[in-house]
PDB file of C-alpha atoms and ligand atoms in Angstrom:
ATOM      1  CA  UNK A  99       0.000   0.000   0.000  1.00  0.00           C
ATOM      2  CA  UNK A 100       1.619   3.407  -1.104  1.00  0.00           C
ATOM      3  CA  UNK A 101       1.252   6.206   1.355  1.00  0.00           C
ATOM      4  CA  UNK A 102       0.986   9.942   0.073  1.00  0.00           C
ATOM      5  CA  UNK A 103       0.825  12.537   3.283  1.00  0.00           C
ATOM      6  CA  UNK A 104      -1.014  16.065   2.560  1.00  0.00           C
ATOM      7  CA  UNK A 105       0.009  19.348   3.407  1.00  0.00           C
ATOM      8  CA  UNK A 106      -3.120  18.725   6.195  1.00  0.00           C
ATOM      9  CA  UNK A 107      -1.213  17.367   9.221  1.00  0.00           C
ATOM     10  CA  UNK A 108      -2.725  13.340   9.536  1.00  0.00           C
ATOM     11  CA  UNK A 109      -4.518  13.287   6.264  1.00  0.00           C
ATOM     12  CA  UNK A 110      -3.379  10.304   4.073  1.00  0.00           C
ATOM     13  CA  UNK A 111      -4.108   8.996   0.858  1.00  0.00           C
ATOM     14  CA  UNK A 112      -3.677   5.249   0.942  1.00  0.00           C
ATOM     15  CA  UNK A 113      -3.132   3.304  -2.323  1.00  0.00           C
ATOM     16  CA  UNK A 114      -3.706  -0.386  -2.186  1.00  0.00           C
ATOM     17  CA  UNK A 115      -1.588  -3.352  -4.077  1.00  0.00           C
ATOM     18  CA  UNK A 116      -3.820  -4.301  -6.914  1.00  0.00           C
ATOM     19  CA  UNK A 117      -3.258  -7.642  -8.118  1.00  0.00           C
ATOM     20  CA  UNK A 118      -5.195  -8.365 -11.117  1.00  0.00           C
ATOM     21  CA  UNK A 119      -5.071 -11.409 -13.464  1.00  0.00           C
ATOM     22  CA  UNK A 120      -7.561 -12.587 -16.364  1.00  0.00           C
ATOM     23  CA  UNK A 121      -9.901 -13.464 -13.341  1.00  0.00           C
ATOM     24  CA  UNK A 122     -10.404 -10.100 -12.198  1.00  0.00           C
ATOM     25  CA  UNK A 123      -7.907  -8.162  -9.154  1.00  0.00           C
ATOM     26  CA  UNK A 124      -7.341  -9.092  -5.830  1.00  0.00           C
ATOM     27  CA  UNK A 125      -6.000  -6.598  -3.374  1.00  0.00           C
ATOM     28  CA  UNK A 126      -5.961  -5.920   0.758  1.00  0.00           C
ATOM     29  CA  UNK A 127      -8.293  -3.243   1.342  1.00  0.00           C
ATOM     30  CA  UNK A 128      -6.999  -2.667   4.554  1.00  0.00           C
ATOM     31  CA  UNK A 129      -4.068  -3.752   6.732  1.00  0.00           C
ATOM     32  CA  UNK A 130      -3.490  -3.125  10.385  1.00  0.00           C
ATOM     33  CA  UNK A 131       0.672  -4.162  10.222  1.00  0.00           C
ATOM     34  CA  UNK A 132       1.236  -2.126   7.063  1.00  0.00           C
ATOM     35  CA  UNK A 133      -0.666   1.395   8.644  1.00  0.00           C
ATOM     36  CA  UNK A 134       1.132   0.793  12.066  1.00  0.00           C
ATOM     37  CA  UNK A 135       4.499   0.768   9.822  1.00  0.00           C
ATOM     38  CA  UNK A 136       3.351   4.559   8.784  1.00  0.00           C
ATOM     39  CA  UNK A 137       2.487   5.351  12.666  1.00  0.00           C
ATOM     40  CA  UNK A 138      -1.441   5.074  12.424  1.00  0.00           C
ATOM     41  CA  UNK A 139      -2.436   3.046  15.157  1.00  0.00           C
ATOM     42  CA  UNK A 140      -5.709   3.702  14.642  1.00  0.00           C
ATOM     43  CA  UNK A 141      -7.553   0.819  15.898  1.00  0.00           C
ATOM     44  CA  UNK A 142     -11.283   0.794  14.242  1.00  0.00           C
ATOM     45  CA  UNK A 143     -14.019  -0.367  15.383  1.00  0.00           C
ATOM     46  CA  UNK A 144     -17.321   0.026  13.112  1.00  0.00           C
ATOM     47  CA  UNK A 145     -17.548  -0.494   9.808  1.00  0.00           C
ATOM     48  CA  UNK A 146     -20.397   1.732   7.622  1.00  0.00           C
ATOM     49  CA  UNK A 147     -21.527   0.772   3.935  1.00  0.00           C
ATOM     50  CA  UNK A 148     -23.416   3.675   2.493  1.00  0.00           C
ATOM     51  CA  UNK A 149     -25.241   2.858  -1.500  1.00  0.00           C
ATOM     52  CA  UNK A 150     -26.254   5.888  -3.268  1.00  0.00           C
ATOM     53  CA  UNK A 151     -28.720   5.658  -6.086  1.00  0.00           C
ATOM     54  CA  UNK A 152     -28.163   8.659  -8.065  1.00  0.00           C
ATOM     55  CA  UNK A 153     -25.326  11.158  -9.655  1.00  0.00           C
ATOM     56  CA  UNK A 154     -24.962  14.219  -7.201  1.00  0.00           C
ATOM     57  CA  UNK A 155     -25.798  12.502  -3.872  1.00  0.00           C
ATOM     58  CA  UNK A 156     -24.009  14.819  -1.283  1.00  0.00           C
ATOM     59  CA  UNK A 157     -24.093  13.457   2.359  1.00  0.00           C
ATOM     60  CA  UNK A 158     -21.848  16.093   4.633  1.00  0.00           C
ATOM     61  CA  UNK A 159     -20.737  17.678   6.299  1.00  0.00           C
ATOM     62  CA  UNK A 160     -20.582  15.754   9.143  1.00  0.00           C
ATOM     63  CA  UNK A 161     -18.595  14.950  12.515  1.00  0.00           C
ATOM     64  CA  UNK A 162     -19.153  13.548  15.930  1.00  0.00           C
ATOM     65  CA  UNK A 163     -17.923  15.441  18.223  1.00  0.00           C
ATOM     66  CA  UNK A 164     -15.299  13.867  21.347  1.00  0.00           C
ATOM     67  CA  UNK A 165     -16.083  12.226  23.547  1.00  0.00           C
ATOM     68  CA  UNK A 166     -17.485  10.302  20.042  1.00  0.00           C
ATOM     69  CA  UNK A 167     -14.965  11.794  17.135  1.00  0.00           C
ATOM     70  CA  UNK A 168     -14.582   9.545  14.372  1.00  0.00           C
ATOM     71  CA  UNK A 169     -11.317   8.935  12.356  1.00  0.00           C
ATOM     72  CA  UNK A 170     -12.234   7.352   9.280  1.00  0.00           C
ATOM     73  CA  UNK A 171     -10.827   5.592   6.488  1.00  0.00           C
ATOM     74  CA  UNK A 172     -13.003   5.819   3.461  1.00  0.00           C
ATOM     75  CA  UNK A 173     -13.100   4.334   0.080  1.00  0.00           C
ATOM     76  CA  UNK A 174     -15.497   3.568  -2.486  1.00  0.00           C
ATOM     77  CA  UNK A 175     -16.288  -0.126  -4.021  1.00  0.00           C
ATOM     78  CA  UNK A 176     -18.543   0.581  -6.774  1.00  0.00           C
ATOM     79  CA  UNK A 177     -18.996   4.279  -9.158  1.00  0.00           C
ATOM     80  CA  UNK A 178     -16.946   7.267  -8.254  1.00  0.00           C
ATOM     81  CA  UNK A 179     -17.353  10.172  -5.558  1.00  0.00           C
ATOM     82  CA  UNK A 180     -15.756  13.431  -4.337  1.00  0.00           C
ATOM     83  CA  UNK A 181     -14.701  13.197  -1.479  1.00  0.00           C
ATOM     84  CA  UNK A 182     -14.430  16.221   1.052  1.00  0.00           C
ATOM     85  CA  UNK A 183     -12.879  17.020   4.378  1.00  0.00           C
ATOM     86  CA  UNK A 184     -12.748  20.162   6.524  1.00  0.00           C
ATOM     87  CA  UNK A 185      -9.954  20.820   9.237  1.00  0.00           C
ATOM     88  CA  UNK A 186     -11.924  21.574  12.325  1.00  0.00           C
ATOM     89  CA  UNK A 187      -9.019  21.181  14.542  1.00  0.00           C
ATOM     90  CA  UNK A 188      -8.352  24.297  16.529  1.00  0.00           C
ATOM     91  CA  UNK A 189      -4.164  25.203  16.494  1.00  0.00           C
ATOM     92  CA  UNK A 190      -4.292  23.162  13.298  1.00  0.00           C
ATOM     93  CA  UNK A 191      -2.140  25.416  10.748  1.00  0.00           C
ATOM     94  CA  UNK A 192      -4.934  23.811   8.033  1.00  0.00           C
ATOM     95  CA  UNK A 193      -7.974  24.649  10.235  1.00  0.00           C
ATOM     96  CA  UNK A 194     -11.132  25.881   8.246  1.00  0.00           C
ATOM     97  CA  UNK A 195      -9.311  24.580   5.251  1.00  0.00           C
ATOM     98  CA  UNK A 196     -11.009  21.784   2.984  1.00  0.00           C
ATOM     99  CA  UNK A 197      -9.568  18.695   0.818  1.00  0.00           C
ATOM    100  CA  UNK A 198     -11.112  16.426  -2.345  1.00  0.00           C
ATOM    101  CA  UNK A 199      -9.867  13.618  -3.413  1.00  0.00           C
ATOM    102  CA  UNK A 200     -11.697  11.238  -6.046  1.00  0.00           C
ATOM    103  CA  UNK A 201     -12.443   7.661  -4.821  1.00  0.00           C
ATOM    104  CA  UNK A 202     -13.588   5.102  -7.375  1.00  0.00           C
ATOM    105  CA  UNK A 203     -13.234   2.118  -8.688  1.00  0.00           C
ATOM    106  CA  UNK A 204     -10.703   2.286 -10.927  1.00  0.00           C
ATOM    107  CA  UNK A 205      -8.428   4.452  -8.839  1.00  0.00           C
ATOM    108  CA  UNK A 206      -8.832   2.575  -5.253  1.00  0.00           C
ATOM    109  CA  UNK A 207      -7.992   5.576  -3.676  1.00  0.00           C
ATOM    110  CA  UNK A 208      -8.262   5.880   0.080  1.00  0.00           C
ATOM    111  CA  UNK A 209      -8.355   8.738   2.372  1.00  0.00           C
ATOM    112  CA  UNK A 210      -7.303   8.134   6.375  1.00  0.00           C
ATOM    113  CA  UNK A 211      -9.326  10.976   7.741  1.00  0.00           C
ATOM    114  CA  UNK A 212      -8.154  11.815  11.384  1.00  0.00           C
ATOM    115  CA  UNK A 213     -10.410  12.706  14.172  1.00  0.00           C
ATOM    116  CA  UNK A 214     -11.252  16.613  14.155  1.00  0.00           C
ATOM    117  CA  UNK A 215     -12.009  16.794  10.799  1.00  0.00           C
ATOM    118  CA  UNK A 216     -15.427  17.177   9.119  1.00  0.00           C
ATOM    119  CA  UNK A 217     -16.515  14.968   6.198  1.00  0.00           C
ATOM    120  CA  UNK A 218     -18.428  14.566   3.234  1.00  0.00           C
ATOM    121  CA  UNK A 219     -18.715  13.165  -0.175  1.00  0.00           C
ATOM    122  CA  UNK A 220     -20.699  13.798  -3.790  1.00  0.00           C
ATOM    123  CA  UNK A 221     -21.229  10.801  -5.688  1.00  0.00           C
ATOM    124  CA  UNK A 222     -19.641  11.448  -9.402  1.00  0.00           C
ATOM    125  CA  UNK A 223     -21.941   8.172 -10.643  1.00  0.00           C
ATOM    126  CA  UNK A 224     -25.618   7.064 -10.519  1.00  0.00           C
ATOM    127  CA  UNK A 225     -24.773   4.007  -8.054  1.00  0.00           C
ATOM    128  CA  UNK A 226     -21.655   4.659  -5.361  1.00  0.00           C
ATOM    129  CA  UNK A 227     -20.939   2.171  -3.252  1.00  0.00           C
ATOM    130  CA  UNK A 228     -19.259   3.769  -0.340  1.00  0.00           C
ATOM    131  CA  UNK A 229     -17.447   1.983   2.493  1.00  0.00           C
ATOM    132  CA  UNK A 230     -15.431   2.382   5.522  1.00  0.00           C
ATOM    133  CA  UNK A 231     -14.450   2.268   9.022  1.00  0.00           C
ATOM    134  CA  UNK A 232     -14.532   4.256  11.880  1.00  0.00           C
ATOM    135  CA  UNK A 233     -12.837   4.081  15.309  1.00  0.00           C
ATOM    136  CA  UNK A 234     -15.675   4.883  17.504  1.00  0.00           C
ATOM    137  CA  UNK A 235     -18.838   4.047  17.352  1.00  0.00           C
ATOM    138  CA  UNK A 236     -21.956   6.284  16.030  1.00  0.00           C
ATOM    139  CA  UNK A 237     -23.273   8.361  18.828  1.00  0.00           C
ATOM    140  CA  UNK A 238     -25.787  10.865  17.388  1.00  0.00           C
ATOM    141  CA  UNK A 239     -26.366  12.448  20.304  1.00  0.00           C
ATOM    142  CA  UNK A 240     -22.738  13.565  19.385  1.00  0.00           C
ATOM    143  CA  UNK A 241     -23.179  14.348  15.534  1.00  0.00           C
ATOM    144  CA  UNK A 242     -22.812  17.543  14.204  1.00  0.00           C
ATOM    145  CA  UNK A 243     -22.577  19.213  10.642  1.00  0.00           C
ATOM    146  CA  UNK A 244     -21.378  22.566   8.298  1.00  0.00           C
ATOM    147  CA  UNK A 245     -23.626  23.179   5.442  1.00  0.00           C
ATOM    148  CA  UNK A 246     -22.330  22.280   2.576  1.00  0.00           C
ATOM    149  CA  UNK A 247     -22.095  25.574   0.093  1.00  0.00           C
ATOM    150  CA  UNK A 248     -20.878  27.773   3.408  1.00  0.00           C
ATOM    151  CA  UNK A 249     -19.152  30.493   1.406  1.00  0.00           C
ATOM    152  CA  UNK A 250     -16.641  31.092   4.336  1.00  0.00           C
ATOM    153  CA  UNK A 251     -14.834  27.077   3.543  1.00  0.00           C
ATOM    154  CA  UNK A 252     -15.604  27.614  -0.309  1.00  0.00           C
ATOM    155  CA  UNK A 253     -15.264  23.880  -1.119  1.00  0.00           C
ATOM    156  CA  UNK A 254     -15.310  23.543  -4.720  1.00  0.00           C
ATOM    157  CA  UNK A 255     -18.103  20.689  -5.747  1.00  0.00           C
ATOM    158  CA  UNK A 256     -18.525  18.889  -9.139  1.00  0.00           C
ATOM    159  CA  UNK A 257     -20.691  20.629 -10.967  1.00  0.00           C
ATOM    160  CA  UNK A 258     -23.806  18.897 -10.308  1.00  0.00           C
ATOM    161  CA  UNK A 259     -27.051  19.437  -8.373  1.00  0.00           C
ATOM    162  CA  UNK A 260     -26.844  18.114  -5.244  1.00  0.00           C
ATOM    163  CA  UNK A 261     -29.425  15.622  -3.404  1.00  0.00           C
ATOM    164  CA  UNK A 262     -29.256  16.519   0.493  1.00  0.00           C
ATOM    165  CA  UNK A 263     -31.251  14.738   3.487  1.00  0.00           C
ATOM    166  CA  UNK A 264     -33.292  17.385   4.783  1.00  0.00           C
ATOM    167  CA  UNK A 265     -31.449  17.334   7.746  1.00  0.00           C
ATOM    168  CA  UNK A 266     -28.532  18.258   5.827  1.00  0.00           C
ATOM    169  CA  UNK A 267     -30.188  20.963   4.511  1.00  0.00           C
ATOM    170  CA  UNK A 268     -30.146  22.891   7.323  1.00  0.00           C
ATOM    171  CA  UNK A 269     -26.651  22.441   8.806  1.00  0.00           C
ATOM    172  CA  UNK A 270     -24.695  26.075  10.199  1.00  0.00           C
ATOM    173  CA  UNK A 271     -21.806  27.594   9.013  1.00  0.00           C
ATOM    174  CA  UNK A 272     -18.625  27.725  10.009  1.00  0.00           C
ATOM    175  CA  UNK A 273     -19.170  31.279  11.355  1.00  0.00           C
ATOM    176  CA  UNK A 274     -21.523  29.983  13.538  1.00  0.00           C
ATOM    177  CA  UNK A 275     -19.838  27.130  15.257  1.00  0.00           C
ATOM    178  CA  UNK A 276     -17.188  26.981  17.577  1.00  0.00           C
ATOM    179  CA  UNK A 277     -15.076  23.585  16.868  1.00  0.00           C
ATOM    180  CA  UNK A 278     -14.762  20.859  19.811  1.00  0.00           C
ATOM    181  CA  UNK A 279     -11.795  20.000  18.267  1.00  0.00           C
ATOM    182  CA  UNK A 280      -7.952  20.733  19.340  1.00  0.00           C
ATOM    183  CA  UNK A 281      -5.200  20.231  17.154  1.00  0.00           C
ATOM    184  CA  UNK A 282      -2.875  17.789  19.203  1.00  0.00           C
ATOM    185  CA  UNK A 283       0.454  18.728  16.776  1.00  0.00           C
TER     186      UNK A 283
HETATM  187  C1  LIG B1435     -23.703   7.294  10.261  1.00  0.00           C
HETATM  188  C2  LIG B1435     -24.639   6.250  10.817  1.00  0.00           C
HETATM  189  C3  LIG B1435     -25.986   6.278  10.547  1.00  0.00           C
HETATM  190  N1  LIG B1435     -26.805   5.312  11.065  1.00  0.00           N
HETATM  191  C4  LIG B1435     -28.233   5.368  10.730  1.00  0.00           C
HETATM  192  C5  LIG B1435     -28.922   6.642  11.181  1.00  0.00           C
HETATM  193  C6  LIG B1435     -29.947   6.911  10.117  1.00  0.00           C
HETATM  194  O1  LIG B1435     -31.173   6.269  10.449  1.00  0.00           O
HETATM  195  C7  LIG B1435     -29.380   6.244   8.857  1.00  0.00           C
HETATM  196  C8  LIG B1435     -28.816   7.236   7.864  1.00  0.00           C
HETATM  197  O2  LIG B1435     -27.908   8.080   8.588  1.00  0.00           O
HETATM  198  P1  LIG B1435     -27.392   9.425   7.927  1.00  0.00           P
HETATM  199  O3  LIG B1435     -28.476  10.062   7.126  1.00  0.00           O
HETATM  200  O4  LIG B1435     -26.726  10.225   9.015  1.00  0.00           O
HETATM  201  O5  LIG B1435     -26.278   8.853   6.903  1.00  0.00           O
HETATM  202  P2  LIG B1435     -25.229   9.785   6.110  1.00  0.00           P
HETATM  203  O6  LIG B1435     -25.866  11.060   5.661  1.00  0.00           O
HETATM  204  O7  LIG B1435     -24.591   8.910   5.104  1.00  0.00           O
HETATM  205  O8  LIG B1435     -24.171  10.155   7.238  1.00  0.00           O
HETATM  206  C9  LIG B1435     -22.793   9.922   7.093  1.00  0.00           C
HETATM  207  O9  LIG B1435     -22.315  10.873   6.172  1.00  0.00           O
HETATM  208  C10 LIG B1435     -20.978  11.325   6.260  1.00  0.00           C
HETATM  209  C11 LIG B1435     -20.382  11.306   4.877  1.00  0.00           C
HETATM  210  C12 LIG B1435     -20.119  10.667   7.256  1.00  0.00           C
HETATM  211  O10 LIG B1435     -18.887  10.672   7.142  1.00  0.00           O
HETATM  212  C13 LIG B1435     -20.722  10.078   8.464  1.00  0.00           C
HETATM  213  O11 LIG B1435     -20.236   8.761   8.683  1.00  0.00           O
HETATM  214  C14 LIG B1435     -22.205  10.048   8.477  1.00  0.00           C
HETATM  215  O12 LIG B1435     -22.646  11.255   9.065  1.00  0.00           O
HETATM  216  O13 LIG B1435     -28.350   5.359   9.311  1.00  0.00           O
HETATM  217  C15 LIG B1435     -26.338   4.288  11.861  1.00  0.00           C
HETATM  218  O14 LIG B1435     -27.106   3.423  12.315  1.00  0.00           O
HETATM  219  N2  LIG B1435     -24.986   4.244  12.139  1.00  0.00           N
HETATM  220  C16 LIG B1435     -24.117   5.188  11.650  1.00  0.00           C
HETATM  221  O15 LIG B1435     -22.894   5.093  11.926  1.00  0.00           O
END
């Protein structure tokens, strides 16, 4: 699995071994030894399957906040998606700051998402299958959100009409919320 750090402090893409052969590919999706190697000793403990039916799905921006936060590592096993992040970590030097990266497919991207940051994705396809684990478990007494178009993070979406839950609809903006989250260095 290749490693590629960000210029956000935690935030890896993770690029699985893909072994493929006239049957089809083979890889390990995830491996506790080989993310210890690169210092993540995250140790998860729920894994989430989401299936969206239709191009432009946008579920985000979400977080739970601690005792609950969630670091995630997310990757998608059918279609395509953008996939967001916000820096809610107060001290970070990336706070307020977002990040994309394309899952899919055909690129097996993955995306280790520390605790403290926000998430969210867009689904580039008409079906996304979209899977991964967290290391706590959902507490939605503890869930909070960002609205997705808040001018003040300026995330830059595909250019496609979203499809929102209503409760996403009505999430604050970063103006308005004052982040549980401290930046540990
Ligand atoms: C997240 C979650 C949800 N649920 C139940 C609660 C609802 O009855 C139903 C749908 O939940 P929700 O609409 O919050 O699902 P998403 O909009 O995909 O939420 C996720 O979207 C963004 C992208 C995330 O990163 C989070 O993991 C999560 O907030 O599943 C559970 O039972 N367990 C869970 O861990």
């Amino acid at each position: 699995m290749e490693f590629r750090a960000t210029k956000f402090p935690g935030l890896v893409v993770c690029i699985p071994r893909v072994f493929g052969d006239k049957r089809g590919f083979f890889m390990e999706s995830y491996s506790q030894r080989l993310f210890a190697d690169q210092g993540i000793e995250t140790a998860f403990v729920q894994d989430n399957h989401a299936r969206s039916v239709q191009k432009g799905v946008l579920r985000g921006v979400h977080f739970q906040a601690p005792p609950h936060a969630q670091a995630k590592l997310v990757r998608v096993s059918k279609g395509a998606a953008w996939d967001v992040v916000v820096d809610l970590r107060k001290g970070s030097p990336t706070y307020g700051e977002w990040y994309a990266e394309t899952l899919s497919d055909e690129n097996f991207h993955q995306l280790f998402i520390p605790q403290g940051f926000a998430h969210a994705y867009m689904t580039l396809t008409d079906v996304v299958e979209f899977q991964y684990k967290t290391d706590n478990f959902y507490a939605p007494e503890s869930e909070g959100g960002l609205i997705w178009n808040d001018p003040d993070i300026g995330i830059e979406w595909p250019d496609c009409t979203p499809v929102l839950s209503d409760k996403d609809l009505v999430l604050p903006r970063l103006r308005d919320f004052v982040s549980p989250f401290v930046f540990d260095g």
